Short mmCIF file of C-alpha atoms in Angstrom, two decimals:
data_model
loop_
_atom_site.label_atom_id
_atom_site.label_comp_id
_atom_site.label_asym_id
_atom_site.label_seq_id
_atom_site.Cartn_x
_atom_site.Cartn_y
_atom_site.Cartn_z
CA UNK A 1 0.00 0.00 0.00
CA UNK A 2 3.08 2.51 0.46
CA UNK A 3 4.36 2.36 -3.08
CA UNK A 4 3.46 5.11 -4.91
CA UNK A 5 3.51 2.90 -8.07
CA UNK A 6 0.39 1.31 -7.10
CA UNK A 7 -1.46 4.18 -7.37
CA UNK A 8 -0.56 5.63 -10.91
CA UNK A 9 0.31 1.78 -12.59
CA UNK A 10 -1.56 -0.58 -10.31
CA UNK A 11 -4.84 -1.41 -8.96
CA UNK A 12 -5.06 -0.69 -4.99
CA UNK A 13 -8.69 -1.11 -5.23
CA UNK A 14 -7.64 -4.99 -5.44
CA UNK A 15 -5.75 -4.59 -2.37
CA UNK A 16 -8.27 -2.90 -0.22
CA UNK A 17 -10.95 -4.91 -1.26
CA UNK A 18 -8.95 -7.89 0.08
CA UNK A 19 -8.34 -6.05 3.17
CA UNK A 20 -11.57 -4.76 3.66
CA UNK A 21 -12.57 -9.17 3.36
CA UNK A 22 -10.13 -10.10 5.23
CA UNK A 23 -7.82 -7.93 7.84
CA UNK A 24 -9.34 -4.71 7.98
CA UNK A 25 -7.28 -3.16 10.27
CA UNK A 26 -3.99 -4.87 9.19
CA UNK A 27 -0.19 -3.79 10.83
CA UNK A 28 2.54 -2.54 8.22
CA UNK A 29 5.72 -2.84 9.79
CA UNK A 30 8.22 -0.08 9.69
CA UNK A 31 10.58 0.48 7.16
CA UNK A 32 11.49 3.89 5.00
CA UNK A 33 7.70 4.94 6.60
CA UNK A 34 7.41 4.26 10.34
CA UNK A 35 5.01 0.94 10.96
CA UNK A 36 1.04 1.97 11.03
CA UNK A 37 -2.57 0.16 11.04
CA UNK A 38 -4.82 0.27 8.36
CA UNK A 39 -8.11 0.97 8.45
CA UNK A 40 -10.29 0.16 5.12
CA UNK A 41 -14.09 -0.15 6.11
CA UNK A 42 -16.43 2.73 6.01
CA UNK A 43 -17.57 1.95 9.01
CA UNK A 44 -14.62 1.59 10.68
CA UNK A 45 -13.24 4.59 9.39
CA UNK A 46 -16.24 7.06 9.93
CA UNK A 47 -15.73 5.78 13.80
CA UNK A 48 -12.66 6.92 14.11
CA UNK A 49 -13.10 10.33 12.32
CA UNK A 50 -16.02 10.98 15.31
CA UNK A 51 -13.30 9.90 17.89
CA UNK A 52 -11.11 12.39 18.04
CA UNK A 53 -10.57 12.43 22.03
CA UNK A 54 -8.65 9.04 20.59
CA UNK A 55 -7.66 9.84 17.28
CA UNK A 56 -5.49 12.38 17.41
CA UNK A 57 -4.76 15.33 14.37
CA UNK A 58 -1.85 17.36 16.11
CA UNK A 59 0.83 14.37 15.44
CA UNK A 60 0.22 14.56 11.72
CA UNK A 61 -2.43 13.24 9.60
CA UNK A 62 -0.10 12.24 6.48
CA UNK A 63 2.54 9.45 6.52
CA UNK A 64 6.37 11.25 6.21
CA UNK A 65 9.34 9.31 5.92
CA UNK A 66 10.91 8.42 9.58
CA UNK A 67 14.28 10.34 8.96
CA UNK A 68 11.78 13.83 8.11
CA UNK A 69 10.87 14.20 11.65
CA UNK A 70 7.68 15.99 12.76
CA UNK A 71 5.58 17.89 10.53
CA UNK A 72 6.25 21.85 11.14
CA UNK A 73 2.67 22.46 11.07
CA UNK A 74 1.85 19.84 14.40
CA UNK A 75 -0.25 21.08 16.84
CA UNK A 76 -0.58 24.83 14.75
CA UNK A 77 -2.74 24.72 11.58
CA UNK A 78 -5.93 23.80 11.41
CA UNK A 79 -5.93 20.23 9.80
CA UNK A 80 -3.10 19.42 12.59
CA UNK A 81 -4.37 20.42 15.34
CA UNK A 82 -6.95 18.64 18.32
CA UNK A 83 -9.87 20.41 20.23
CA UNK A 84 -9.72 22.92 22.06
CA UNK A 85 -7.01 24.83 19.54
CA UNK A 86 -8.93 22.99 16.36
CA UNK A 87 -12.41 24.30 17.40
CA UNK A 88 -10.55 28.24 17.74
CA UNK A 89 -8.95 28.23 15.02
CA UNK A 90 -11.78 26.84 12.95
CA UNK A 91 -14.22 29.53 14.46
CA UNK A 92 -11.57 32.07 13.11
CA UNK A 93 -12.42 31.11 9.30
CA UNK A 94 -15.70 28.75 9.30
CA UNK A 95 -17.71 32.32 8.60
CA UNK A 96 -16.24 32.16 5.33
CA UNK A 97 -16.87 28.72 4.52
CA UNK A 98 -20.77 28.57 5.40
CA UNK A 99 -23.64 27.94 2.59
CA UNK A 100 -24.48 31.96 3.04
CA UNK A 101 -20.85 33.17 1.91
CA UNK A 102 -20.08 30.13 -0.50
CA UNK A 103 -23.51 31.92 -2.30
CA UNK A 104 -22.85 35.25 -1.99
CA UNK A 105 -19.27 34.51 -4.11
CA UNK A 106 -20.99 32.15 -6.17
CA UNK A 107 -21.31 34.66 -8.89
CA UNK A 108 -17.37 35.84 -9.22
CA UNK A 109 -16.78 32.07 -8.98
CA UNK A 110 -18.82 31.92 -11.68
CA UNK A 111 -17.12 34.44 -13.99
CA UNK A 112 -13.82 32.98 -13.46
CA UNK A 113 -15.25 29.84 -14.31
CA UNK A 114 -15.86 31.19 -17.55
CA UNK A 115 -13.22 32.91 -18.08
CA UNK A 116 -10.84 29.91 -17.61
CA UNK A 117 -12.95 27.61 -20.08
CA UNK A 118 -12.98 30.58 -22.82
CA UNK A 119 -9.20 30.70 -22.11
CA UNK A 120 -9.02 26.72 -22.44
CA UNK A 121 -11.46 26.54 -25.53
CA UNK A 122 -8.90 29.34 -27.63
CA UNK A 123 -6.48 27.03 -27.03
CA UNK A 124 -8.45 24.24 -28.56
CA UNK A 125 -5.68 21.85 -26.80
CA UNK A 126 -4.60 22.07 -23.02
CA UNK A 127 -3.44 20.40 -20.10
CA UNK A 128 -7.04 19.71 -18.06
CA UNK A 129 -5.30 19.57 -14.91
CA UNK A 130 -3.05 22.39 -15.30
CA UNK A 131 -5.13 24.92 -17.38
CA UNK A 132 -8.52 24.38 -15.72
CA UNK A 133 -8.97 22.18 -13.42
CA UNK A 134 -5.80 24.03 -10.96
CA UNK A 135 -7.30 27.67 -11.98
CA UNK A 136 -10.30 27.61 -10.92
CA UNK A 137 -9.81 26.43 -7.21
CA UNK A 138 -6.37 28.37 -6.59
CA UNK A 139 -8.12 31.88 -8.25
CA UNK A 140 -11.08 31.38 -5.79
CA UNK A 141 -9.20 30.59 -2.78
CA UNK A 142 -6.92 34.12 -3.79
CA UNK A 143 -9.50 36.19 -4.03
CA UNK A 144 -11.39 34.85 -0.55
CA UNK A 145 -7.66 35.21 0.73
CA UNK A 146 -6.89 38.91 -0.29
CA UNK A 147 -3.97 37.68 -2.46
CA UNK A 148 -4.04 40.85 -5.50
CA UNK A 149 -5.07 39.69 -8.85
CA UNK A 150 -1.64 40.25 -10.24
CA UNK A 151 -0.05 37.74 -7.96
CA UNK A 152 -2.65 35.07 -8.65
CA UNK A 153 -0.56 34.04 -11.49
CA UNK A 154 2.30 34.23 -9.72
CA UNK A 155 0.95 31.73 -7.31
CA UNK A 156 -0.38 29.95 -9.70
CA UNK A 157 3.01 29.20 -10.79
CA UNK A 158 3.90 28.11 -7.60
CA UNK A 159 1.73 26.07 -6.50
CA UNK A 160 2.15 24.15 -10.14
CA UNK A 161 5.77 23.19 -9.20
CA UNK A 162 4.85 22.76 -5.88
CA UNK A 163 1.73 19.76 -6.37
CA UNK A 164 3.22 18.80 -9.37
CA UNK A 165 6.40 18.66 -10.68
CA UNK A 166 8.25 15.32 -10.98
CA UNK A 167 11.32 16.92 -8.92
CA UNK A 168 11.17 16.48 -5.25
CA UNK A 169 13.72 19.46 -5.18
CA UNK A 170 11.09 21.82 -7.28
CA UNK A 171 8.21 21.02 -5.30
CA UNK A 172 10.46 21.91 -2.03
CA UNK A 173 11.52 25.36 -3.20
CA UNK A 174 8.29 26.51 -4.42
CA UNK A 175 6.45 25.51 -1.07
CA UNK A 176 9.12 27.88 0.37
CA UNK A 177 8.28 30.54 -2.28
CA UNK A 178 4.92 30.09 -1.22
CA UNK A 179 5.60 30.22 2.49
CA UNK A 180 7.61 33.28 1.65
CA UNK A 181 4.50 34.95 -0.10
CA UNK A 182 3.01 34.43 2.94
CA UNK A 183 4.71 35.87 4.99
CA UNK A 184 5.10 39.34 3.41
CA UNK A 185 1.32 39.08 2.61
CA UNK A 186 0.29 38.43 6.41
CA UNK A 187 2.83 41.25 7.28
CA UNK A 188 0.93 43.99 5.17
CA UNK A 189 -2.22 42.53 6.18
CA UNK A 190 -1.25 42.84 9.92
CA UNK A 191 -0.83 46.37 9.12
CA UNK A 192 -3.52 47.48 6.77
CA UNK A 193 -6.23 44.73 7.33
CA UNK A 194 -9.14 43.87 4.31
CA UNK A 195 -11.75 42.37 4.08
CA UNK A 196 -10.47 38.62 3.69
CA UNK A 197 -9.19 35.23 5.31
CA UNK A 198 -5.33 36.41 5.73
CA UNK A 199 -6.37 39.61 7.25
CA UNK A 200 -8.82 37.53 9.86
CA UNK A 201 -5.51 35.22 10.62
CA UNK A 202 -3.32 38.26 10.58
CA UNK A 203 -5.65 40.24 13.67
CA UNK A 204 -7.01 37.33 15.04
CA UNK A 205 -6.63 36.97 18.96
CA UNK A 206 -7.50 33.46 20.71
CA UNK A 207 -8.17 33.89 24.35
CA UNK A 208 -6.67 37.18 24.17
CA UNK A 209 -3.40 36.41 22.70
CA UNK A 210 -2.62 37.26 18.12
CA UNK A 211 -1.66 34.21 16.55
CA UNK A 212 2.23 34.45 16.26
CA UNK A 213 3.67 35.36 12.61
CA UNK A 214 4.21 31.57 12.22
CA UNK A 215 1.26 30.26 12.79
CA UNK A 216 -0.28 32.36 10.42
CA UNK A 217 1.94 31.63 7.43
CA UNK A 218 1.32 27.90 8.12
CA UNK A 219 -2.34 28.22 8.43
CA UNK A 220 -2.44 30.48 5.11
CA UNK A 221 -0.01 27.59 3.40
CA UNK A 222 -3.03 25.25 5.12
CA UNK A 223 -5.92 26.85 3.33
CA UNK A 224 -4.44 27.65 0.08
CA UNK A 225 -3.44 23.66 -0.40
CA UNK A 226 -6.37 22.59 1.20
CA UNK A 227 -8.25 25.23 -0.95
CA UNK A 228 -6.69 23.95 -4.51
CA UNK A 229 -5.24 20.44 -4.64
CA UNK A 230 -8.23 18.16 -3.75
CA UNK A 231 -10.53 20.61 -6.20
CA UNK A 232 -8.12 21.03 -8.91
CA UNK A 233 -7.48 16.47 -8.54
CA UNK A 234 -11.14 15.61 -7.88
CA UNK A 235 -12.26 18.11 -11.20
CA UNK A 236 -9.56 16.62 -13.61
CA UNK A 237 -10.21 12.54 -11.81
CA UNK A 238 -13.97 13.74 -12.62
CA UNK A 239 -13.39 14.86 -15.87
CA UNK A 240 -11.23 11.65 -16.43
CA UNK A 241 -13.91 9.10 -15.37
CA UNK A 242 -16.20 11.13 -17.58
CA UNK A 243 -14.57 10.53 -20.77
CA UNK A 244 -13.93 7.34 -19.67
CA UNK A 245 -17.96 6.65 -18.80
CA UNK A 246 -19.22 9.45 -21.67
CA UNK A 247 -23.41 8.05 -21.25
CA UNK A 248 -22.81 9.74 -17.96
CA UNK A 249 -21.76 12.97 -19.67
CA UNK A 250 -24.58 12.58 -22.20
CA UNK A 251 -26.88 12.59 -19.06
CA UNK A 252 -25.67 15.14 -17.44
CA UNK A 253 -25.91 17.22 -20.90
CA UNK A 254 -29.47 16.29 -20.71
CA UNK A 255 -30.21 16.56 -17.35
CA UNK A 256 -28.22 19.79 -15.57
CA UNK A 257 -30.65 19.05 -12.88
CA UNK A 258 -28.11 16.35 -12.01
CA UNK A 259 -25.28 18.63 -11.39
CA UNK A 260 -25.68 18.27 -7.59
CA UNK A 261 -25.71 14.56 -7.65
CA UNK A 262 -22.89 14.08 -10.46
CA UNK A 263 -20.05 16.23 -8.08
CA UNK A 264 -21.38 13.83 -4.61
CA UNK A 265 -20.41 10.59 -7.41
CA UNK A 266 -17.34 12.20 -8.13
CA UNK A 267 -15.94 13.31 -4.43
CA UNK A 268 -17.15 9.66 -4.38
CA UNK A 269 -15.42 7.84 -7.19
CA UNK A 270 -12.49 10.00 -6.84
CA UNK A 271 -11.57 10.33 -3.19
CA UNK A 272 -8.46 12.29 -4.06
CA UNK A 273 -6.91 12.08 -0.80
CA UNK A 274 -5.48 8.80 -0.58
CA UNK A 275 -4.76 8.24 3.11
CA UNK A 276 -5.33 10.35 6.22
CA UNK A 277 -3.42 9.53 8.96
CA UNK A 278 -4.62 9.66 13.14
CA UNK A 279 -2.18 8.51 16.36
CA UNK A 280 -3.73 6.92 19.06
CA UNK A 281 -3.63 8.35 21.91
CA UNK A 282 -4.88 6.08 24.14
CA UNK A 283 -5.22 2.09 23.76
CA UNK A 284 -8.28 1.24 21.80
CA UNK A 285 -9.49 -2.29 20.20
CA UNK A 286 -10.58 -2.30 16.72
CA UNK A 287 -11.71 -6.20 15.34
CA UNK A 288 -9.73 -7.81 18.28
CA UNK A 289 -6.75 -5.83 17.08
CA UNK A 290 -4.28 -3.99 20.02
CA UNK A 291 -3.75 -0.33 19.07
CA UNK A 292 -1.65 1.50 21.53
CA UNK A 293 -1.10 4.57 22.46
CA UNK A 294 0.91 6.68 20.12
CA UNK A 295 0.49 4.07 17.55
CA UNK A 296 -0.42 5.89 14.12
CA UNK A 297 -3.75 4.58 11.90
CA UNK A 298 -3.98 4.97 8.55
CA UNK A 299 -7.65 5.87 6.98
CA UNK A 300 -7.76 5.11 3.48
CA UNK A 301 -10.36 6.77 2.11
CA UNK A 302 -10.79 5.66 -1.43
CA UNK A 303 -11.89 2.12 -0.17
CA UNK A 304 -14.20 3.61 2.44
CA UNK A 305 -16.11 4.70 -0.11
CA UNK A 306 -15.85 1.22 -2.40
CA UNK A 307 -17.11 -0.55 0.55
CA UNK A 308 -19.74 -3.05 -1.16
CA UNK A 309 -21.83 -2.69 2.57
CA UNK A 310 -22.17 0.71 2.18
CA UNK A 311 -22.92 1.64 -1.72
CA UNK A 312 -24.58 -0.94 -4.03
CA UNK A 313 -22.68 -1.50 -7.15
CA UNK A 314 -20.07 0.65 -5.50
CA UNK A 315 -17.87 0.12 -8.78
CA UNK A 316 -20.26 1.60 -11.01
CA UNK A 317 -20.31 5.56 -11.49
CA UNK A 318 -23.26 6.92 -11.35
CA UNK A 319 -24.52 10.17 -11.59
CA UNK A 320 -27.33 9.27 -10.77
CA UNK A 321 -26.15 7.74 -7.28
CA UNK A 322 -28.47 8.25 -4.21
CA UNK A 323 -27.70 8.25 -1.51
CA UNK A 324 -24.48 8.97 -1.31
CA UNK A 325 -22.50 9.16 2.19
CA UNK A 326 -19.12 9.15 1.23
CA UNK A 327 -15.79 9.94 3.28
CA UNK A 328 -13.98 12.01 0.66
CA UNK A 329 -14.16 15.28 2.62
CA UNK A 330 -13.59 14.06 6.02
CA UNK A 331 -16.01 13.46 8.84
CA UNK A 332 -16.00 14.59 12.58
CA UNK A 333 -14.49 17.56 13.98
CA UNK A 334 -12.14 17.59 10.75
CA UNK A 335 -15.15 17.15 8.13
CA UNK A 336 -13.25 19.60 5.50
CA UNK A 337 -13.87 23.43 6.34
CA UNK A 338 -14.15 24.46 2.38
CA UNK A 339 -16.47 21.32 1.91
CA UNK A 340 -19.63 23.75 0.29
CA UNK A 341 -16.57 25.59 -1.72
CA UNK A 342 -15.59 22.66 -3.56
CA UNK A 343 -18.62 21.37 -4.84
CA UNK A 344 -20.12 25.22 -5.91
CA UNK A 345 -16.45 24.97 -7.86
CA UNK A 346 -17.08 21.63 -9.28
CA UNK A 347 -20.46 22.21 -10.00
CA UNK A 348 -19.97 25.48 -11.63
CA UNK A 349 -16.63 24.44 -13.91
CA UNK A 350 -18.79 21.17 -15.07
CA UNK A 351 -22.11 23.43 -15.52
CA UNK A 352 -19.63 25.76 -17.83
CA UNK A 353 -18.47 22.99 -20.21
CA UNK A 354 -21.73 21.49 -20.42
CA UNK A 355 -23.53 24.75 -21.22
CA UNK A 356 -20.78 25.56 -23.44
CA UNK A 357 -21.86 22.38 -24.89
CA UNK A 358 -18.07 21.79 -25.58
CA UNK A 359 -16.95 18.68 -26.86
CA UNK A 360 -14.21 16.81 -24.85
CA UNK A 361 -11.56 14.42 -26.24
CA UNK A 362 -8.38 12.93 -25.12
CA UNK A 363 -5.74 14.15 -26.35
CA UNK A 364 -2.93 11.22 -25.67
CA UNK A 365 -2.63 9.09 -22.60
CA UNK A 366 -3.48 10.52 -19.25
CA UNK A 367 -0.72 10.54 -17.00
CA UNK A 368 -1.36 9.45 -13.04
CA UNK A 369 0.19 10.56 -9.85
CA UNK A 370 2.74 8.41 -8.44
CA UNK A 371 1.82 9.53 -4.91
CA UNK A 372 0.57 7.71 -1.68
CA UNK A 373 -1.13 11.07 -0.44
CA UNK A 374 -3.10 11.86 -3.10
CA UNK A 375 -4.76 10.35 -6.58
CA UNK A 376 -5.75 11.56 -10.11
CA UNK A 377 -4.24 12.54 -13.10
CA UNK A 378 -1.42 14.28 -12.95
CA UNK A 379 -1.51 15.29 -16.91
CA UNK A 380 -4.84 14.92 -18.70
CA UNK A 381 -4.46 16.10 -22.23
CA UNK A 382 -7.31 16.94 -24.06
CA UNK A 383 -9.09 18.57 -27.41
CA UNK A 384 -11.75 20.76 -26.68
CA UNK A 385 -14.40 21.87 -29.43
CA UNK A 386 -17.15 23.67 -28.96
CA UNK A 387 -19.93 22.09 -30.36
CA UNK A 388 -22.42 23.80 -33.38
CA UNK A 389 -25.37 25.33 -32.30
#
């Protein structure tokens, strides 16, 4: 389950169905990754995402080599963090995040929507992944950050070297870039505060105390991945399965009604993040397994939501697909702050193309991810036409 080769050549969905059979909560021992359970049944899974006086956040919730040490952000942003500091900082941002304010941007989100398939269609041949599906996301996320319109490209730049380039040297130096955006942006912000989320980190006081310089930088490096990669993954794994299963585009074309429906199957059949990752922080028995304190647990989330108890025909897309519980944006205490944002984004970027009626081809083989944190496409060329009135 730790090679990343799996992901983009194999079939893990072999593996975890196996698992899920046999040893659902199954011990890998340590080697270049330090030894952790898996868990791999929904139910199991959504259990553990409500117990989070046991499950712990603030250790890490991704799997890092052992020689990498602790993750910087432990215990300070808010996807590593534990209650009470999880709950403050959350109550710091959630205003943003709610149905009301998700609706009242829905119409810029819409124009940029636009304006990055017009962009796309002139082209007549892009990248899916890096000309629309990372745009839209990373330009939202910008603007609800206060990040000027001239930098977006800037960032936009950045944040393509830093999700996706092959080099593990490129990706490192432009996360520093970014953190080093940051941190001039939360200065002037600290200063000469907006309207937006850096400015609400940047003057933000938690039981009378201002978050420290830091933790601001890391929580604005927080939202802006958390804002972009699983949108800009999930759009281009959507898109993907859609060319791949066109009857569902052709009723989707014929029934925009579906929209709603079509993005849940997608979170669903995509589950971009691969693995989340909890320690233990007390002993706990799971299927007469021994977990022990300070013993890490590994969710993975893309056979949560294959589990054949939980969704009929669960590998059959389906637009149509109700109901529809899936795990892909987290559950609990962590369920994923920008949850409403993601699926306004994908349902507005799919609404686009389909009013657009824009016909959409691959345009060579689609190149996957060769990571263990998160699957997709990490390419996905492709022709797009739009189609005669």
């Amino acid at each position: 389950m730790t090679d990343p080769e799996l992901y983009s050549h194999g079939d893990p969905f072999a593996q975890w169905r196996w698992l899920r059979a046999n040893e659902p909560v199954h011990w890998h021992p340590p080697a270049e990754l330090p030894g952790f359970w898996s868990l791999t049944r929904y139910e199991d899974i959504r259990a553990a995402y409500r117990d989070a006086e046991t499950f712990s956040s603030a250790q890490g919730i991704l799997l890092r080599p052992a020689d990498h040490g602790a993750d910087p952000g432990g215990g300070r942003t808010l996807a590593l963090t534990d209650a009470p500091r999880h709950r403050q900082l959350r109550g710091l941002v959630d205003e943003w995040f709610t149905v009301r304010s998700v609706r009242a941007l829905e119409a810029e989100m819409k124009a940029i929507a636009q304006r990055v398939v017009d962009e796309a269609l002139e082209r007549g041949s892009c990248d899916f992944v890096a000309e629309i599906a990372a745009r839209v996301p990373l330009y939202v996320i910008c603007k609800m950050m206060g990040v000027p319109e001239s930098d977006w490209q800037h960032l936009y730049h950045l944040t393509s070297q830093a999700f996706a380039a092959g080099d593990p040297l490129t990706r490192r130096f432009a996360h520093l870039d970014i953190l080093g955006y940051f941190e001039k942006l939360q200065a002037e912000k600290a200063a000469n505060p907006a309207d937006d989320l850096v400015s609400v980190l940047a003057t933000a006081t938690i039981q009378g105390e201002r978050l420290s310089p830091e933790d601001v930088i890391l929580n604005c490096d927080n939202l802006l991945v958390g804002g972009t990669e699983n949108t800009r993954i999930a759009a281009s794994g959507g898109m993907l399965t859609f060319l791949r299963h066109p009857e569902q585009w052709r009723i989707l074309a014929e029934e925009p009604d579906l929209l709603p429906s079509a993005v849940e199957e997608v979170l669903r059949w995509t589950s971009t993040a691969t693995h989340i990752m909890r320690t233990a922080v007390r002993p706990i028995e799971i299927h007469g397994k021994n977990i022990a304190a300070g013993d890490r647990v590994v969710f993975w989330l893309p056979s949560a939501n294959r589990d054949e108890t939980v969704f009929e025909n669960p590998d059959l897309f389906d637009v149509r697909r109700q109901p529809n519980r899936h795990l892909a944006l987290g559950f609990g205490e962590h369920f994923c702050v920008g949850s409403m944002l993601a699926r306004v984004e994908l349902r507005l970027l799919y609404g686009e193309l389909l009013s657009k009626s824009v016909d959409i081809e691959l345009d060579g083989e689609p190149k996957l991810l060769d990571s263990i944190v998160v699957n997709g496409p990490e390419r996905l060329q492709v022709r797009l036409t739009p189609r005669a009135a």
